[in-house]
PDB file of C-alpha atoms in Angstrom:
ATOM      1  CA  MET A   1      39.841 119.362-122.294  1.00 65.00           C
ATOM      2  CA  LYS A   2      36.219 118.897-123.198  1.00 79.00           C
ATOM      3  CA  ILE A   3      37.020 116.608-126.110  1.00 83.00           C
ATOM      4  CA  GLN A   4      39.132 114.241-123.978  1.00 88.00           C
ATOM      5  CA  GLY A   5      36.301 113.773-121.517  1.00 90.00           C
ATOM      6  CA  LYS A   6      33.864 113.002-124.321  1.00 91.00           C
ATOM      7  CA  MET A   7      36.313 110.572-125.916  1.00 94.00           C
ATOM      8  CA  PHE A   8      36.781 108.615-122.703  1.00 96.00           C
ATOM      9  CA  ILE A   9      33.053 108.512-121.991  1.00 96.00           C
ATOM     10  CA  TRP A  10      32.345 107.176-125.499  1.00 96.00           C
ATOM     11  CA  LEU A  11      35.196 104.703-125.067  1.00 97.00           C
ATOM     12  CA  SER A  12      33.665 103.514-121.800  1.00 97.00           C
ATOM     13  CA  PHE A  13      30.320 102.831-123.525  1.00 97.00           C
ATOM     14  CA  PHE A  14      32.116 100.844-126.222  1.00 98.00           C
ATOM     15  CA  ILE A  15      33.998  98.831-123.573  1.00 98.00           C
ATOM     16  CA  LEU A  16      30.733  98.182-121.724  1.00 97.00           C
ATOM     17  CA  ALA A  17      29.082  96.891-124.901  1.00 98.00           C
ATOM     18  CA  MET A  18      32.086  94.656-125.612  1.00 97.00           C
ATOM     19  CA  ALA A  19      32.077  93.387-122.013  1.00 97.00           C
ATOM     20  CA  VAL A  20      28.415  92.385-122.240  1.00 97.00           C
ATOM     21  CA  LEU A  21      28.924  90.802-125.659  1.00 97.00           C
ATOM     22  CA  TYR A  22      32.039  88.949-124.498  1.00 97.00           C
ATOM     23  CA  GLY A  23      30.333  87.777-121.310  1.00 96.00           C
ATOM     24  CA  VAL A  24      27.331  86.385-123.180  1.00 97.00           C
ATOM     25  CA  TRP A  25      29.339  84.848-125.998  1.00 97.00           C
ATOM     26  CA  ALA A  26      32.452  83.483-124.276  1.00 96.00           C
ATOM     27  CA  LYS A  27      30.998  82.756-120.803  1.00 92.00           C
ATOM     28  CA  GLU A  28      34.512  83.286-119.417  1.00 94.00           C
ATOM     29  CA  PRO A  29      34.489  85.139-116.095  1.00 95.00           C
ATOM     30  CA  VAL A  30      38.064  86.465-116.011  1.00 96.00           C
ATOM     31  CA  GLY A  31      37.947  88.311-119.332  1.00 96.00           C
ATOM     32  CA  THR A  32      34.444  89.589-118.619  1.00 96.00           C
ATOM     33  CA  THR A  33      35.553  90.924-115.246  1.00 97.00           C
ATOM     34  CA  ALA A  34      38.607  92.574-116.797  1.00 97.00           C
ATOM     35  CA  LEU A  35      36.441  94.284-119.409  1.00 97.00           C
ATOM     36  CA  PHE A  36      33.994  95.535-116.778  1.00 98.00           C
ATOM     37  CA  MET A  37      36.928  96.862-114.757  1.00 98.00           C
ATOM     38  CA  ALA A  38      38.256  98.589-117.903  1.00 98.00           C
ATOM     39  CA  PHE A  39      34.793 100.129-118.312  1.00 98.00           C
ATOM     40  CA  GLY A  40      34.960 101.422-114.752  1.00 97.00           C
ATOM     41  CA  LEU A  41      38.406 102.896-115.312  1.00 97.00           C
ATOM     42  CA  ALA A  42      37.393 104.589-118.565  1.00 97.00           C
ATOM     43  CA  ILE A  43      34.231 106.073-117.063  1.00 97.00           C
ATOM     44  CA  MET A  44      36.187 107.409-114.057  1.00 97.00           C
ATOM     45  CA  VAL A  45      38.794 109.062-116.274  1.00 96.00           C
ATOM     46  CA  GLY A  46      36.121 110.448-118.601  1.00 95.00           C
ATOM     47  CA  TYR A  47      34.080 111.837-115.720  1.00 95.00           C
ATOM     48  CA  TYR A  48      37.168 113.434-114.170  1.00 95.00           C
ATOM     49  CA  LEU A  49      38.187 115.072-117.443  1.00 92.00           C
ATOM     50  CA  ALA A  50      34.651 116.298-118.132  1.00 91.00           C
ATOM     51  CA  PHE A  51      34.324 117.547-114.533  1.00 93.00           C
ATOM     52  CA  THR A  52      37.640 119.378-114.732  1.00 90.00           C
ATOM     53  CA  ALA A  53      36.915 120.847-118.179  1.00 86.00           C
ATOM     54  CA  ARG A  54      33.934 122.747-116.805  1.00 85.00           C
ATOM     55  CA  ARG A  55      36.125 124.503-114.248  1.00 86.00           C
ATOM     56  CA  VAL A  56      39.078 125.557-116.406  1.00 82.00           C
ATOM     57  CA  ASP A  57      39.300 128.032-119.238  1.00 78.00           C
ATOM     58  CA  ALA A  58      38.882 126.838-122.789  1.00 76.00           C
ATOM     59  CA  MET A  59      42.126 125.618-124.273  1.00 75.00           C
ATOM     60  CA  ALA A  60      43.284 125.729-127.878  1.00 74.00           C
ATOM     61  CA  GLN A  61      42.235 122.124-128.435  1.00 73.00           C
ATOM     62  CA  ASP A  62      38.629 123.076-127.665  1.00 74.00           C
ATOM     63  CA  ASP A  63      38.592 125.642-130.500  1.00 77.00           C
ATOM     64  CA  LYS A  64      37.944 124.170-133.939  1.00 79.00           C
ATOM     65  CA  GLU A  65      39.686 127.135-135.584  1.00 84.00           C
ATOM     66  CA  ALA A  66      42.805 126.890-133.392  1.00 81.00           C
ATOM     67  CA  ASP A  67      46.297 126.633-134.775  1.00 83.00           C
ATOM     68  CA  VAL A  68      49.094 124.420-133.488  1.00 77.00           C
ATOM     69  CA  ALA A  69      51.028 127.490-132.344  1.00 81.00           C
ATOM     70  CA  ASP A  70      48.160 128.578-130.071  1.00 79.00           C
ATOM     71  CA  GLU A  71      49.147 125.994-127.472  1.00 76.00           C
ATOM     72  CA  ALA A  72      52.847 126.896-127.658  1.00 80.00           C
ATOM     73  CA  GLY A  73      54.730 127.950-124.567  1.00 78.00           C
ATOM     74  CA  GLU A  74      56.651 126.531-121.675  1.00 78.00           C
ATOM     75  CA  VAL A  75      55.563 123.030-120.795  1.00 70.00           C
ATOM     76  CA  GLY A  76      57.686 122.557-117.700  1.00 74.00           C
ATOM     77  CA  PHE A  77      61.181 121.884-116.456  1.00 74.00           C
ATOM     78  CA  PHE A  78      62.898 118.705-117.573  1.00 74.00           C
ATOM     79  CA  SER A  79      66.260 117.627-116.304  1.00 74.00           C
ATOM     80  CA  PRO A  80      68.848 118.070-119.067  1.00 73.00           C
ATOM     81  CA  HIS A  81      71.011 115.194-117.885  1.00 80.00           C
ATOM     82  CA  SER A  82      70.502 112.673-115.157  1.00 83.00           C
ATOM     83  CA  TRP A  83      71.989 109.272-114.418  1.00 86.00           C
ATOM     84  CA  GLN A  84      69.331 108.404-111.851  1.00 90.00           C
ATOM     85  CA  PRO A  85      66.803 106.826-114.250  1.00 91.00           C
ATOM     86  CA  LEU A  86      69.523 104.426-115.383  1.00 94.00           C
ATOM     87  CA  SER A  87      70.117 103.369-111.783  1.00 94.00           C
ATOM     88  CA  LEU A  88      66.398 102.918-111.198  1.00 95.00           C
ATOM     89  CA  ALA A  89      66.008 100.919-114.411  1.00 96.00           C
ATOM     90  CA  LEU A  90      68.872  98.599-113.501  1.00 96.00           C
ATOM     91  CA  GLY A  91      67.554  98.115-109.972  1.00 96.00           C
ATOM     92  CA  GLY A  92      64.022  97.538-111.245  1.00 96.00           C
ATOM     93  CA  ALA A  93      65.198  95.044-113.848  1.00 96.00           C
ATOM     94  CA  LEU A  94      67.147  93.168-111.205  1.00 96.00           C
ATOM     95  CA  ALA A  95      64.109  93.194-108.890  1.00 96.00           C
ATOM     96  CA  PHE A  96      61.878  91.738-111.618  1.00 95.00           C
ATOM     97  CA  LEU A  97      64.556  89.190-112.352  1.00 95.00           C
ATOM     98  CA  ALA A  98      64.435  88.280-108.669  1.00 94.00           C
ATOM     99  CA  VAL A  99      60.733  87.531-108.989  1.00 92.00           C
ATOM    100  CA  ALA A 100      61.439  85.282-111.959  1.00 93.00           C
ATOM    101  CA  LEU A 101      64.530  83.508-110.661  1.00 93.00           C
ATOM    102  CA  ASP A 102      64.910  83.666-106.908  1.00 91.00           C
ATOM    103  CA  TRP A 103      64.139  86.103-104.115  1.00 91.00           C
ATOM    104  CA  TRP A 104      67.730  86.477-102.883  1.00 93.00           C
ATOM    105  CA  LEU A 105      68.397  88.840-105.830  1.00 93.00           C
ATOM    106  CA  ILE A 106      66.215  91.414-104.071  1.00 94.00           C
ATOM    107  CA  TYR A 107      69.085  92.001-101.644  1.00 95.00           C
ATOM    108  CA  PHE A 108      71.185  93.262-104.559  1.00 94.00           C
ATOM    109  CA  SER A 109      68.460  95.210-106.338  1.00 95.00           C
ATOM    110  CA  LEU A 110      67.072  97.084-103.321  1.00 96.00           C
ATOM    111  CA  PRO A 111      70.273  99.117-102.649  1.00 96.00           C
ATOM    112  CA  ILE A 112      70.504 100.052-106.344  1.00 96.00           C
ATOM    113  CA  ILE A 113      66.878 101.227-106.323  1.00 96.00           C
ATOM    114  CA  LEU A 114      67.349 103.190-103.094  1.00 96.00           C
ATOM    115  CA  ILE A 115      70.491 104.883-104.438  1.00 94.00           C
ATOM    116  CA  GLY A 116      68.599 105.838-107.600  1.00 93.00           C
ATOM    117  CA  VAL A 117      65.619 107.251-105.690  1.00 95.00           C
ATOM    118  CA  TRP A 118      67.892 109.141-103.277  1.00 93.00           C
ATOM    119  CA  GLY A 119      69.918 110.588-106.131  1.00 90.00           C
ATOM    120  CA  TRP A 120      66.842 111.588-108.110  1.00 88.00           C
ATOM    121  CA  VAL A 121      65.189 113.324-105.163  1.00 88.00           C
ATOM    122  CA  PHE A 122      68.302 115.265-104.155  1.00 87.00           C
ATOM    123  CA  GLU A 123      69.667 115.819-107.665  1.00 84.00           C
ATOM    124  CA  TYR A 124      69.326 119.597-107.539  1.00 82.00           C
ATOM    125  CA  TYR A 125      70.399 120.017-103.921  1.00 82.00           C
ATOM    126  CA  ARG A 126      74.112 119.452-104.572  1.00 73.00           C
ATOM    127  CA  GLY A 127      76.731 119.674-107.286  1.00 68.00           C
ATOM    128  CA  GLU A 128      76.832 121.915-110.351  1.00 70.00           C
ATOM    129  CA  ASN A 129      73.011 121.954-110.722  1.00 66.00           C
ATOM    130  CA  GLN A 130      72.388 123.122-107.166  1.00 71.00           C
ATOM    131  CA  ASN A 131      70.619 126.389-107.993  1.00 66.00           C
ATOM    132  CA  GLN A 132      68.470 125.363-110.953  1.00 59.00           C
TER     133      GLN A 132
END
């Protein structure tokens, strides 16, 4: 994780230089502010990764002689099949459409979103996948 921290810190310095250059050259406050905020975000992420890298063991990506297979293993559990993301995507799309068209569409999108969240949370508490 050491390399990710260094990459983000170097990225933050580049963003800072571009923010100063853009602010002097364009004299446009919104873009300058956005670039300074991007600098702040990059420096926070870089500091966190560098801070965390000192407290964890060295990983395969920190070793220059490492092989791809050195990082192999179980990554985590991923649901093999789930219809809940489809429900959430439809509800979210309808909610964003409500922002664009008219707010009364929220009344139709909110139940779809709530059903999707409820189903996703309790997906492994009932049915054939109960004990996974």
